[in-house]
Amino acid sequence: MVGDWDGDGLTDYAVFRPSTATWYIWQSQRQSLITYPFGAVGDIPLVGDWDGDGFTDYAVFRPSTATWYIWQSRWQSLVTYPFGTLGDIPISVRVPAATITGQVLAGGSGLTGATVTLSGSTSSTTTTDTNGNYSFMVPTAGSYTVTPSLSGYTFSPASKAFSSLSGNQTGNFSVLNTGSPGSGWSQYLVTGQVLGGGFGLGGVTVTLTGSGVSATTTTDDDGRYTLNTPNTGSFTLTPALLGYTFSPASALLSSASTNQTAPTFNISGTGVSQGSCPAY
């Protein structure tokens, strides 16, 4: 940390210990050590003179609530100021940012559309891309937990924790089992996309039926979806969205012995009669 806590015009030696939220400052004027607990575990230390008296104030930013806490040296009083939103990084911070990146795999292939949640000092949510990759940017010195989720799947590990983050980290996950109804379900995947006017159509329900089982999912913002299939059998994929018809209306998967890419579904009509409109 860089600041002048004793107001002598010289920079003091100072560190902030994240594990205990304690400040240690060697004051150049008095040649003495100040130990000052201020903040909470997970807070980000800040440097500045918020009351204009020429002394550096003790201050922290709490990412979990996007709140600033400043002890003003002039008034000897605490100022609590909510400013920002979850995931923000204060611009006066001397702590660098880091990234937590990784990949979610199923059957050796990237799993698209899985939700990955970041919790701890900062909270955020993202979705894996077509290769199963995800990424978060976070302040260092915090502690975080990353957890993947997708309906019908369980993962190994179930979550991954990063304590007192000091640099870039990687957290990878694999599908452990599908948790789907019936027995003999595998990690084979069916992936595909639903388009409307050449663009991905989100919010479409895609249903897989056949061989006595069924599973459903919903397309993401790019119109993409992922479903898993049992080891054997033939299955039918059917898209559905209120007020729309699709071409093809369904697609047949004749074998479920490997990962497959389903035919692309396209909007073929709105399914709305003249003089009526869909309900919203």
Short mmCIF file of N, CA and C in Angstrom, two decimals, residues 16 18-19 40-45 61-67 85-90 95 100 117-124 137-146 161-165:
data_model
loop_
_atom_site.label_atom_id
_atom_site.label_comp_id
_atom_site.label_asym_id
_atom_site.label_seq_id
_atom_site.Cartn_x
_atom_site.Cartn_y
_atom_site.Cartn_z
N PHE A 16 -1.63 -4.60 3.98
CA PHE A 16 -2.96 -5.01 4.45
C PHE A 16 -2.99 -6.53 4.42
N PRO A 18 -5.09 -9.68 4.26
CA PRO A 18 -6.48 -10.06 3.94
C PRO A 18 -7.06 -11.09 4.90
N SER A 19 -6.23 -12.00 5.41
CA SER A 19 -6.75 -13.09 6.25
C SER A 19 -7.34 -12.59 7.57
N ALA A 40 -13.19 -6.19 6.91
CA ALA A 40 -13.57 -7.58 7.13
C ALA A 40 -12.85 -8.45 6.10
N VAL A 41 -12.76 -9.74 6.40
CA VAL A 41 -12.13 -10.67 5.47
C VAL A 41 -12.87 -10.62 4.13
N GLY A 42 -12.14 -10.45 3.04
CA GLY A 42 -12.72 -10.32 1.72
C GLY A 42 -12.80 -8.89 1.22
N ASP A 43 -12.60 -7.90 2.13
CA ASP A 43 -12.61 -6.49 1.72
C ASP A 43 -11.36 -6.16 0.90
N ILE A 44 -11.45 -5.12 0.09
CA ILE A 44 -10.34 -4.63 -0.71
C ILE A 44 -9.84 -3.33 -0.10
N PRO A 45 -8.56 -3.25 0.27
CA PRO A 45 -8.04 -2.02 0.88
C PRO A 45 -7.90 -0.90 -0.16
N PHE A 61 -13.22 -1.41 0.40
CA PHE A 61 -14.40 -1.62 -0.44
C PHE A 61 -14.84 -3.06 -0.26
N ARG A 62 -16.13 -3.25 0.05
CA ARG A 62 -16.66 -4.61 0.29
C ARG A 62 -17.38 -5.09 -0.97
N PRO A 63 -16.75 -6.00 -1.76
CA PRO A 63 -17.35 -6.44 -3.02
C PRO A 63 -18.70 -7.12 -2.86
N SER A 64 -18.91 -7.82 -1.74
CA SER A 64 -20.15 -8.58 -1.56
C SER A 64 -21.38 -7.68 -1.47
N THR A 65 -21.18 -6.40 -1.08
CA THR A 65 -22.30 -5.47 -0.97
C THR A 65 -22.07 -4.19 -1.77
N ALA A 66 -20.91 -4.09 -2.46
CA ALA A 66 -20.55 -2.88 -3.22
C ALA A 66 -20.64 -1.63 -2.34
N THR A 67 -20.02 -1.72 -1.15
CA THR A 67 -20.08 -0.62 -0.18
C THR A 67 -18.67 -0.18 0.20
N THR A 85 -21.96 -1.79 -8.09
CA THR A 85 -22.76 -3.00 -8.08
C THR A 85 -21.86 -4.21 -7.87
N LEU A 86 -22.47 -5.35 -7.58
CA LEU A 86 -21.71 -6.56 -7.33
C LEU A 86 -20.79 -6.87 -8.51
N GLY A 87 -19.54 -7.18 -8.22
CA GLY A 87 -18.56 -7.47 -9.26
C GLY A 87 -17.70 -6.30 -9.66
N ASP A 88 -18.06 -5.08 -9.21
CA ASP A 88 -17.25 -3.90 -9.52
C ASP A 88 -15.91 -3.93 -8.78
N ILE A 89 -14.92 -3.26 -9.35
CA ILE A 89 -13.61 -3.10 -8.72
C ILE A 89 -13.37 -1.61 -8.55
N PRO A 90 -13.13 -1.12 -7.33
CA PRO A 90 -12.91 0.32 -7.12
C PRO A 90 -11.65 0.79 -7.83
N VAL A 95 -4.82 -3.09 -5.35
CA VAL A 95 -4.75 -4.54 -5.50
C VAL A 95 -5.09 -4.90 -6.95
N ILE A 100 -10.18 -16.08 -13.00
CA ILE A 100 -10.44 -17.49 -12.74
C ILE A 100 -11.07 -18.04 -14.01
N THR A 117 -21.28 -20.39 -11.44
CA THR A 117 -21.56 -19.35 -10.46
C THR A 117 -20.33 -19.08 -9.61
N LEU A 118 -20.01 -17.80 -9.46
CA LEU A 118 -18.92 -17.34 -8.61
C LEU A 118 -19.52 -16.77 -7.34
N SER A 119 -19.05 -17.22 -6.17
CA SER A 119 -19.51 -16.69 -4.90
C SER A 119 -18.30 -16.42 -4.01
N GLY A 120 -18.54 -15.67 -2.94
CA GLY A 120 -17.46 -15.31 -2.03
C GLY A 120 -17.31 -13.82 -1.94
N SER A 121 -16.07 -13.32 -2.06
CA SER A 121 -15.81 -11.89 -1.97
C SER A 121 -16.52 -11.10 -3.06
N THR A 122 -16.76 -11.75 -4.21
CA THR A 122 -17.50 -11.16 -5.31
C THR A 122 -18.44 -12.22 -5.85
N SER A 123 -19.63 -11.81 -6.28
CA SER A 123 -20.60 -12.75 -6.83
C SER A 123 -20.84 -12.45 -8.30
N SER A 124 -20.94 -13.51 -9.12
CA SER A 124 -21.19 -13.33 -10.54
C SER A 124 -21.65 -14.66 -11.13
N MET A 137 -13.33 -12.25 -13.96
CA MET A 137 -12.28 -11.34 -13.49
C MET A 137 -12.64 -10.90 -12.08
N VAL A 138 -11.68 -11.06 -11.15
CA VAL A 138 -11.96 -10.79 -9.74
C VAL A 138 -10.79 -10.02 -9.13
N PRO A 139 -11.04 -9.31 -8.02
CA PRO A 139 -9.94 -8.69 -7.29
C PRO A 139 -9.11 -9.77 -6.58
N THR A 140 -7.79 -9.57 -6.54
CA THR A 140 -6.96 -10.46 -5.74
C THR A 140 -7.21 -10.19 -4.26
N ALA A 141 -6.68 -11.06 -3.43
CA ALA A 141 -6.79 -10.98 -1.96
C ALA A 141 -8.13 -11.49 -1.46
N GLY A 142 -9.08 -11.76 -2.35
CA GLY A 142 -10.36 -12.30 -1.93
C GLY A 142 -10.38 -13.81 -1.96
N SER A 143 -11.45 -14.39 -1.45
CA SER A 143 -11.66 -15.83 -1.48
C SER A 143 -12.94 -16.12 -2.25
N TYR A 144 -12.91 -17.15 -3.10
CA TYR A 144 -14.00 -17.39 -4.03
C TYR A 144 -14.30 -18.88 -4.15
N THR A 145 -15.53 -19.19 -4.54
CA THR A 145 -15.94 -20.55 -4.86
C THR A 145 -16.63 -20.54 -6.22
N VAL A 146 -16.24 -21.48 -7.09
CA VAL A 146 -16.82 -21.61 -8.43
C VAL A 146 -17.62 -22.90 -8.47
N ALA A 161 -12.80 -24.15 -4.65
CA ALA A 161 -12.58 -22.97 -3.82
C ALA A 161 -11.18 -22.40 -4.05
N PHE A 162 -11.08 -21.07 -4.00
CA PHE A 162 -9.81 -20.36 -4.13
C PHE A 162 -9.73 -19.39 -2.95
N SER A 163 -8.76 -19.60 -2.07
CA SER A 163 -8.63 -18.79 -0.87
C SER A 163 -7.50 -17.78 -1.00
N SER A 164 -7.73 -16.56 -0.54
CA SER A 164 -6.72 -15.50 -0.56
C SER A 164 -6.03 -15.45 -1.92
N LEU A 165 -6.82 -15.25 -2.95
CA LEU A 165 -6.33 -15.29 -4.32
C LEU A 165 -5.20 -14.29 -4.54
#
